[in-house]
Structures are given as structure tokens and as C-alpha cells.
Amino acid sequence: MASEAGAEEASDTYSEFLQQVQRLSNVNQAGGVLAWDQEVMMPEGGTPARSKQRSALSTLSHELLTSDEMAEMLDELEGEDLTAEQEAVVREVRRRHDRAARVPQDLVEEISEVSSEAMPVWKEAREEDDFESFAPTLEKLVELKREYAEHIDPDRDPYEVLFEDYEPYLGIETAEQVLQRLRDELVPLVEAVRESDADLAVDTFEGEYDTDTQEDLARDVLDTLGYDWDHGRLDTAPHPFSTGNQFDARVTTRFNEADPLGALMSTIHEFGHATYTLGLPREDYGTPLGESRDMTVHESQSRLWENHVGRSEPFWERFLPTMRERFPEKLDDASVADVYEAANQVYEDNLIRVEADELTYHMHIVVRFEIERDLIRGDIDVEDVPELWNDKYEEYLGVRPDSDAEGCLQDIHWSHGDFGYFPTYSLGSVLAAQLYASAEADIDDLDGKIAEGDFEPLHDWLTENVHRHGSRYTTDDLVREATGEDYTADYFLDYVTSKYGDLYDLDDYQ
């Protein structure tokens, strides 16, 4: 009888705990909608009120997560006879609680308010090509995030602490090893590509493409891939992103008359994020079981759809006719091979990360990673950023920005205070290749299905092996569950070596 009473008491505690977790999740979801609105719909003059609104929700979230009641319930549940799913929920909330409880509430509120106010400052600085006008705000955010990291763990590298906000399980050592390996192996490949005599159809998309028609095309590609319009929407934003939950996952993109392929790939990329979000179990909404497994996994989904699907020949066999219908005068003579080559060309002078090709993209990430890491560690000052940025671009990419607008002001992330985020882009790309290789092994004639426009088998595989698990597993455990192997960069490097070796007739890489 005593055992039954103890189990019933634990069940009651877990039920109360789950209600508190769901309340916390809903507050965070409300903050996400306000953030989406600020970047997509809100009039420019709304910033003063919006910063206060977001700060209030951020404070409430912090109070719920760090409350004495939450701490007591977590302590009571430690060591209880819980199911594997319940243990996962407790593990995830415990990790977040322990970190958040160390951070003073007034600091959380200040970070939220300063980052909300920073976005229009960054936007204007980029438009005016004026880093100096953004520098004080950036310096303030760096100081606040250093303080935040010090409260969590004063004895550890502050950048490592911040990195764990976005990828808590793979470890900063893994991130540094992967980025170093990509740098070591991709730079020679890029150099070989640039020395190649291969004549790719790089001018396939030359000309001007009406942006209204491009938006129609973006909706076409979302239809083709299977985007659920009943639970999503498409809008434009200065920096494309996706946000939401399994009931409401929205995507944004942006259009450039001279670059229709850029908008298309951006849309497919954000679709990858959204289809992961929409694939999370609805019955677990509001709990970690119904939330994505951090940014490495999230980015793996967007990069998988953008690169392994959207830049593939089978995809263009299906989608080129649709693009011809939208732009008949531009693309009537274009073949699938032409479009495939244009979509996978390696740019010699690209300065913009979101417009980068699949190879040089990772050098963009390395630049940002090294600079933000050294900023947070105090090894460099904010005033050093523009010159250091330009020097690293020249060293790693062979190009030098002519302006800060196309240099260190191009990304929105630092205005959000998102230090530690950038490595997950490359970590996710690496995981995308590993997941896609497993999907290819399990799905009969995946290329043929994509060429026919049948994306359901790939959707189903990803949902079964990744999406439905939410945050039940840690990142490394999820990778093993999905692929049967530990996380590795081998598949990505094999993929790009083979792909670009063939495209550019590189004997040493075929």
C-alpha cells in the first residue's frame, strides 16, 4: 500500500509539474509571436512598446522557470519511478531551470529589452553602412551576455556556456573540431574548383525577375514540397527565418530581382525548418517532447531540404517546368543540367552568407564563429570587428568587403544577442548529410521519387526518425537512433567531394 501511495504521490507531482511546464511554454510561444510580428508586420514606430512587451514576457518566463515551486517539484521527481518520456521531460526542464536560476531576473529583463531595441538600430546601421552607430549597442550586448554566462558558470569559458543555449549536448569541442576539419578540407577543394577549366552554365538565371512573380514561385515550391498552409504562412523579412510550433509554423523569405534562385533556396531552407516544427507530436505540445531538439538538428532539416533536395538534379526534373511557366521568356531554353549547374556553382567573390554556395558557406560560419568567440572571451574589442572581419574574409574566402553593410553588419544574429548560434549552421549541415545518407539507404529509389514530385517518403522518414521524438533524446543519442552511428562529418565531406569533383571535373576529388 505504501508503494502505491508513493507512486500516486509522484504521479500527482508530475501532473502539477507538467501543467507548470506547459504554462511556461505558452508564455514563450507568445513571445515568439511578438518577435515574428516585429520582424515581419510591426510598424517601425512600434519598437518602444514592443521592447517592453517582450521584456515582460521574458521576465514572466524566467519567473516561472526559476520559481521555488518549480525547484521543489524537480527535486521531488528526482529518483522517482518515471517513464522514459517523463524522465526526458524532467531532464530537459532541469537543465533549463538550473541555468536560468543562476541568472538574476533583472539581467534577463535587461537583455530582452536591449536586444529588442537593438534590431532597428542594426537595421538602420546596415542601411546606412555605419558600423559605428551599431557599435555601442553591440558592445552592450556583449557585456550583458558575458555577465549572463558568468552567472551560469564563472569557472568555464563564457563562450562555451553561451554555445550550450543552442546546442547543449554535442559540446564546444565537437563544434571546434568540425569547423576546423571543414576549414582544412574545404579550402583546398574550393581552390581546386576555382582553378578548374569546367564551363558550367552559371548564366542560366541572368536577367531581372519580377518579385511578385517570384513570390508566386515561392508559393509553388512550398506547394510542391508539401507545406501545410492550414498551419503556416509565407511572408517577407530582411533576414529570412521560420518560427512557430506544430500547430503554427511560419516561414519568411526575401526577394531580389537579380537572384530568383536565392529566394527559391531561402524558401526551401525555411520550409525545412517549418516541416520539422510541424512534424513534432501534437499531443506533446507545450512540453519538451513536443519541442525541437535544439539548433544543430533544426538546421540539419533546413540544410537537408535546401541542399540535398533543392539543389539536386531530381528536384529540378520536377520543378523546372513550374519555373518555366512563371518565367517563360527567361527559362524556355534552360535544361535540367543547366539549372543544376547554376544552382551548385561555387562563387569566386561572394560576400553574403545567405547567398553563399554550399562550399564557401562554411567559411562564412568560421569567420563569425572566431570573431564572436573572441569577443565574448574578451580577446578583441567591438571596435576591432570590421577590420578583423574583412581580414578573415580575405584570408578564408579570397574576397574583401567594400563596406560594413556587406561585411560585419549583414547578419541579424548579434542584434538579438545570439552569441554561440553560428556554429550550429555548420554542425547542422554536417548532420544533414548523415541523415540523408541513411534516408537514401532506407528509401527505395529516393531520387526517382523526388523527380516524380513524391516527397512523402522522405517526409515520413524524417518524421519517424527525427521529428516525432521532439527532445526525448539528447542530440548525440538522436543521431544514433536515426542513423545507427555517432555524429560524424564523414558523410558531408564525402558528399561535397563527390558532388563538386564531378561538377568541376576534378580528378583528385572523383
Tab-separated table of N, CA and C in Angstrom, residues 280-378:
chain	number	residue	atom	x	y	z
A	280	LEU	N	6.511	17.742	-35.222
A	280	LEU	CA	6.586	17.424	-33.794
A	280	LEU	C	5.243	16.893	-33.303
A	281	PRO	N	5.239	15.988	-32.353
A	281	PRO	CA	3.971	15.384	-31.901
A	281	PRO	C	3.025	16.411	-31.277
A	282	ARG	N	1.825	16.480	-31.805
A	282	ARG	CA	0.864	17.476	-31.324
A	282	ARG	C	0.379	17.173	-29.918
A	283	GLU	N	0.304	15.898	-29.596
A	283	GLU	CA	-0.188	15.537	-28.262
A	283	GLU	C	0.769	15.963	-27.156
A	284	ASP	N	2.011	16.304	-27.537
A	284	ASP	CA	3.004	16.712	-26.551
A	284	ASP	C	3.299	18.207	-26.617
A	285	TYR	N	2.430	18.948	-27.291
A	285	TYR	CA	2.615	20.407	-27.351
A	285	TYR	C	2.740	20.986	-25.944
A	286	GLY	N	3.677	21.909	-25.783
A	286	GLY	CA	3.857	22.566	-24.501
A	286	GLY	C	4.833	21.867	-23.583
A	287	THR	N	5.406	20.747	-24.020
A	287	THR	CA	6.401	20.025	-23.230
A	287	THR	C	7.631	19.779	-24.105
A	288	PRO	N	8.765	19.435	-23.502
A	288	PRO	CA	9.950	19.137	-24.307
A	288	PRO	C	9.750	18.005	-25.314
A	289	LEU	N	8.838	17.093	-25.044
A	289	LEU	CA	8.575	16.018	-26.002
A	289	LEU	C	7.945	16.558	-27.282
A	290	GLY	N	7.365	17.738	-27.208
A	290	GLY	CA	6.769	18.366	-28.381
A	290	GLY	C	7.572	19.538	-28.892
A	291	GLU	N	8.850	19.614	-28.480
A	291	GLU	CA	9.729	20.706	-28.913
A	291	GLU	C	10.918	20.144	-29.682
A	292	SER	N	11.473	20.950	-30.579
A	292	SER	CA	12.590	20.503	-31.401
A	292	SER	C	13.834	20.281	-30.559
A	293	ARG	N	14.736	19.455	-31.107
A	293	ARG	CA	15.970	19.110	-30.403
A	293	ARG	C	17.080	20.109	-30.739
A	294	ASP	N	16.926	21.340	-30.321
A	294	ASP	CA	17.976	22.354	-30.418
A	294	ASP	C	18.398	22.637	-31.865
A	295	MET	N	19.406	23.519	-32.008
A	295	MET	CA	19.656	24.126	-33.311
A	295	MET	C	20.449	23.261	-34.282
A	296	THR	N	21.306	22.368	-33.821
A	296	THR	CA	22.017	21.504	-34.760
A	296	THR	C	21.024	20.652	-35.546
A	297	VAL	N	20.100	20.041	-34.843
A	297	VAL	CA	19.103	19.200	-35.508
A	297	VAL	C	18.173	20.055	-36.358
A	298	HIS	N	17.762	21.204	-35.830
A	298	HIS	CA	16.869	22.069	-36.604
A	298	HIS	C	17.543	22.485	-37.918
A	299	GLU	N	18.800	22.882	-37.821
A	299	GLU	CA	19.494	23.320	-39.030
A	299	GLU	C	19.738	22.157	-39.983
A	300	SER	N	19.857	20.958	-39.451
A	300	SER	CA	20.030	19.807	-40.345
A	300	SER	C	18.816	19.627	-41.252
A	301	GLN	N	17.644	19.964	-40.734
A	301	GLN	CA	16.436	19.803	-41.540
A	301	GLN	C	16.365	20.842	-42.656
A	302	SER	N	16.711	22.075	-42.361
A	302	SER	CA	16.665	23.114	-43.391
A	302	SER	C	17.744	22.892	-44.451
A	303	ARG	N	18.937	22.494	-44.023
A	303	ARG	CA	20.022	22.277	-44.980
A	303	ARG	C	19.780	21.014	-45.806
A	304	LEU	N	19.141	20.026	-45.214
A	304	LEU	CA	18.809	18.813	-45.971
A	304	LEU	C	17.869	19.139	-47.119
A	305	TRP	N	16.805	19.883	-46.823
A	305	TRP	CA	15.848	20.213	-47.880
A	305	TRP	C	16.431	21.200	-48.885
A	306	GLU	N	17.200	22.162	-48.413
A	306	GLU	CA	17.769	23.145	-49.336
A	306	GLU	C	18.809	22.523	-50.257
A	307	ASN	N	19.759	21.785	-49.693
A	307	ASN	CA	20.901	21.317	-50.477
A	307	ASN	C	20.724	19.921	-51.058
A	308	HIS	N	20.342	18.971	-50.247
A	308	HIS	CA	20.248	17.590	-50.726
A	308	HIS	C	19.022	17.369	-51.599
A	309	VAL	N	17.997	18.183	-51.393
A	309	VAL	CA	16.812	18.114	-52.257
A	309	VAL	C	16.809	19.267	-53.254
A	310	GLY	N	16.751	20.504	-52.776
A	310	GLY	CA	16.540	21.654	-53.651
A	310	GLY	C	17.635	21.915	-54.665
A	311	ARG	N	18.852	21.480	-54.392
A	311	ARG	CA	19.943	21.682	-55.348
A	311	ARG	C	20.269	20.408	-56.129
A	312	SER	N	19.379	19.430	-56.090
A	312	SER	CA	19.638	18.152	-56.755
A	312	SER	C	19.025	18.118	-58.160
A	313	GLU	N	19.585	17.297	-59.020
A	313	GLU	CA	19.021	17.128	-60.371
A	313	GLU	C	17.609	16.554	-60.335
A	314	PRO	N	17.328	15.538	-59.509
A	314	PRO	CA	15.953	15.030	-59.470
A	314	PRO	C	14.924	16.097	-59.118
A	315	PHE	N	15.257	16.983	-58.175
A	315	PHE	CA	14.314	18.044	-57.827
A	315	PHE	C	14.032	18.928	-59.035
A	316	TRP	N	15.059	19.273	-59.791
A	316	TRP	CA	14.860	20.170	-60.924
A	316	TRP	C	14.145	19.487	-62.085
A	317	GLU	N	14.240	18.163	-62.161
A	317	GLU	CA	13.419	17.448	-63.151
A	317	GLU	C	11.946	17.698	-62.862
A	318	ARG	N	11.601	17.766	-61.594
A	318	ARG	CA	10.212	18.008	-61.209
A	318	ARG	C	9.844	19.484	-61.276
A	319	PHE	N	10.751	20.374	-60.851
A	319	PHE	CA	10.334	21.756	-60.619
A	319	PHE	C	10.642	22.708	-61.771
A	320	LEU	N	11.562	22.372	-62.662
A	320	LEU	CA	11.887	23.291	-63.749
A	320	LEU	C	10.665	23.638	-64.600
A	321	PRO	N	9.789	22.687	-64.949
A	321	PRO	CA	8.590	23.069	-65.716
A	321	PRO	C	7.747	24.133	-65.017
A	322	THR	N	7.650	24.068	-63.697
A	322	THR	CA	6.894	25.072	-62.949
A	322	THR	C	7.573	26.431	-63.055
A	323	MET	N	8.884	26.445	-62.958
A	323	MET	CA	9.611	27.708	-63.049
A	323	MET	C	9.514	28.293	-64.453
A	324	ARG	N	9.502	27.418	-65.453
A	324	ARG	CA	9.332	27.896	-66.837
A	324	ARG	C	7.968	28.545	-67.020
A	325	GLU	N	6.951	27.980	-66.388
A	325	GLU	CA	5.612	28.548	-66.502
A	325	GLU	C	5.561	29.957	-65.924
A	326	ARG	N	6.292	30.195	-64.855
A	326	ARG	CA	6.316	31.514	-64.230
A	326	ARG	C	7.175	32.503	-65.007
A	327	PHE	N	8.276	32.009	-65.587
A	327	PHE	CA	9.204	32.886	-66.319
A	327	PHE	C	9.539	32.281	-67.688
A	328	PRO	N	8.541	32.183	-68.575
A	328	PRO	CA	8.756	31.503	-69.862
A	328	PRO	C	9.811	32.171	-70.735
A	329	GLU	N	9.859	33.490	-70.754
A	329	GLU	CA	10.814	34.168	-71.624
A	329	GLU	C	12.250	34.018	-71.121
A	330	LYS	N	12.397	33.769	-69.832
A	330	LYS	CA	13.730	33.664	-69.244
A	330	LYS	C	14.305	32.251	-69.345
A	331	LEU	N	13.438	31.244	-69.202
A	331	LEU	CA	13.958	29.900	-68.972
A	331	LEU	C	13.496	28.853	-69.983
A	332	ASP	N	12.914	29.283	-71.079
A	332	ASP	CA	12.426	28.316	-72.068
A	332	ASP	C	13.529	27.412	-72.594
A	333	ASP	N	14.728	27.940	-72.723
A	333	ASP	CA	15.828	27.159	-73.292
A	333	ASP	C	16.686	26.474	-72.231
A	334	ALA	N	16.375	26.681	-70.970
A	334	ALA	CA	17.200	26.108	-69.897
A	334	ALA	C	16.889	24.625	-69.713
A	335	SER	N	17.940	23.826	-69.580
A	335	SER	CA	17.776	22.399	-69.329
A	335	SER	C	17.940	22.104	-67.848
A	336	VAL	N	17.584	20.889	-67.449
A	336	VAL	CA	17.788	20.478	-66.056
A	336	VAL	C	19.272	20.560	-65.693
A	337	ALA	N	20.123	20.147	-66.609
A	337	ALA	CA	21.573	20.204	-66.354
A	337	ALA	C	22.031	21.646	-66.163
A	338	ASP	N	21.488	22.565	-66.976
A	338	ASP	CA	21.850	23.984	-66.836
A	338	ASP	C	21.485	24.505	-65.450
A	339	VAL	N	20.263	24.222	-65.036
A	339	VAL	CA	19.786	24.731	-63.755
A	339	VAL	C	20.559	24.087	-62.607
A	340	TYR	N	20.828	22.801	-62.728
A	340	TYR	CA	21.601	22.104	-61.695
A	340	TYR	C	22.990	22.724	-61.544
A	341	GLU	N	23.629	23.003	-62.653
A	341	GLU	CA	24.962	23.617	-62.599
A	341	GLU	C	24.898	25.024	-62.009
A	342	ALA	N	23.901	25.793	-62.422
A	342	ALA	CA	23.769	27.155	-61.891
A	342	ALA	C	23.485	27.140	-60.392
A	343	ALA	N	22.679	26.183	-59.938
A	343	ALA	CA	22.310	26.099	-58.528
A	343	ALA	C	23.464	25.634	-57.647
A	344	ASN	N	24.479	25.047	-58.261
A	344	ASN	CA	25.583	24.496	-57.479
A	344	ASN	C	26.937	25.103	-57.820
A	345	GLN	N	26.938	26.215	-58.538
A	345	GLN	CA	28.206	26.868	-58.835
A	345	GLN	C	28.873	27.351	-57.554
A	346	VAL	N	30.189	27.387	-57.562
A	346	VAL	CA	30.962	27.917	-56.456
A	346	VAL	C	31.372	29.338	-56.819
A	347	TYR	N	30.903	30.297	-56.014
A	347	TYR	CA	31.147	31.704	-56.330
A	347	TYR	C	32.569	32.110	-55.961
A	348	GLU	N	33.156	32.911	-56.804
A	348	GLU	CA	34.521	33.375	-56.545
A	348	GLU	C	34.549	34.620	-55.672
A	349	ASP	N	33.456	35.347	-55.613
A	349	ASP	CA	33.503	36.642	-54.928
A	349	ASP	C	32.293	36.894	-54.038
A	350	ASN	N	31.722	35.824	-53.486
A	350	ASN	CA	30.529	36.018	-52.672
A	350	ASN	C	30.875	36.537	-51.285
A	351	LEU	N	30.179	37.583	-50.858
A	351	LEU	CA	30.404	38.207	-49.561
A	351	LEU	C	29.281	37.934	-48.561
A	352	ILE	N	28.133	37.461	-49.036
A	352	ILE	CA	26.935	37.369	-48.203
A	352	ILE	C	26.650	35.910	-47.845
A	353	ARG	N	26.585	35.628	-46.561
A	353	ARG	CA	26.412	34.247	-46.108
A	353	ARG	C	25.158	33.598	-46.667
A	354	VAL	N	24.018	34.293	-46.591
A	354	VAL	CA	22.765	33.669	-47.010
A	354	VAL	C	22.678	33.504	-48.524
A	355	GLU	N	23.632	34.064	-49.257
A	355	GLU	CA	23.687	33.887	-50.707
A	355	GLU	C	24.865	33.006	-51.118
A	356	ALA	N	25.533	32.427	-50.139
A	356	ALA	CA	26.752	31.668	-50.413
A	356	ALA	C	26.437	30.308	-51.026
A	357	ASP	N	27.425	29.765	-51.731
A	357	ASP	CA	27.294	28.411	-52.247
A	357	ASP	C	27.562	27.418	-51.122
A	358	GLU	N	27.359	26.154	-51.452
A	358	GLU	CA	27.394	25.106	-50.436
A	358	GLU	C	28.783	24.890	-49.828
A	359	LEU	N	29.828	25.219	-50.564
A	359	LEU	CA	31.187	25.024	-50.063
A	359	LEU	C	31.678	26.217	-49.255
A	360	THR	N	31.653	27.400	-49.871
A	360	THR	CA	32.210	28.576	-49.191
A	360	THR	C	31.348	29.001	-48.006
A	361	TYR	N	30.103	28.550	-47.967
A	361	TYR	CA	29.208	28.872	-46.857
A	361	TYR	C	29.876	28.649	-45.508
A	362	HIS	N	30.614	27.573	-45.401
A	362	HIS	CA	31.162	27.211	-44.095
A	362	HIS	C	32.322	28.099	-43.683
A	363	MET	N	32.975	28.720	-44.628
A	363	MET	CA	33.992	29.693	-44.261
A	363	MET	C	33.333	30.962	-43.704
A	364	HIS	N	32.147	31.281	-44.199
A	364	HIS	CA	31.365	32.382	-43.616
A	364	HIS	C	31.086	32.088	-42.135
A	365	ILE	N	30.749	30.848	-41.849
A	365	ILE	CA	30.459	30.461	-40.470
A	365	ILE	C	31.716	30.527	-39.609
A	366	VAL	N	32.837	30.053	-40.153
A	366	VAL	CA	34.093	30.081	-39.393
A	366	VAL	C	34.464	31.508	-39.012
A	367	VAL	N	34.305	32.455	-39.946
A	367	VAL	CA	34.608	33.853	-39.659
A	367	VAL	C	33.787	34.348	-38.481
A	368	ARG	N	32.493	34.112	-38.524
A	368	ARG	CA	31.603	34.596	-37.466
A	368	ARG	C	31.901	33.907	-36.137
A	369	PHE	N	32.140	32.609	-36.213
A	369	PHE	CA	32.445	31.841	-35.003
A	369	PHE	C	33.696	32.378	-34.319
A	370	GLU	N	34.752	32.575	-35.071
A	370	GLU	CA	36.003	33.021	-34.479
A	370	GLU	C	35.878	34.422	-33.883
A	371	ILE	N	35.146	35.300	-34.570
A	371	ILE	CA	35.017	36.679	-34.084
A	371	ILE	C	34.135	36.736	-32.839
A	372	GLU	N	32.985	36.089	-32.860
A	372	GLU	CA	32.105	36.178	-31.699
A	372	GLU	C	32.698	35.456	-30.498
A	373	ARG	N	33.406	34.367	-30.741
A	373	ARG	CA	34.079	33.670	-29.639
A	373	ARG	C	35.099	34.593	-28.965
A	374	ASP	N	35.909	35.276	-29.783
A	374	ASP	CA	36.941	36.148	-29.226
A	374	ASP	C	36.350	37.400	-28.587
A	375	LEU	N	35.207	37.868	-29.117
A	375	LEU	CA	34.505	38.989	-28.487
A	375	LEU	C	34.048	38.623	-27.080
A	376	ILE	N	33.400	37.490	-26.964
A	376	ILE	CA	32.863	37.062	-25.677
A	376	ILE	C	33.992	36.760	-24.694
A	377	ARG	N	35.065	36.212	-25.190
A	377	ARG	CA	36.202	35.900	-24.312
A	377	ARG	C	36.991	37.151	-23.927
A	378	GLY	N	36.719	38.272	-24.607
A	378	GLY	CA	37.431	39.499	-24.304
A	378	GLY	C	38.781	39.605	-24.978
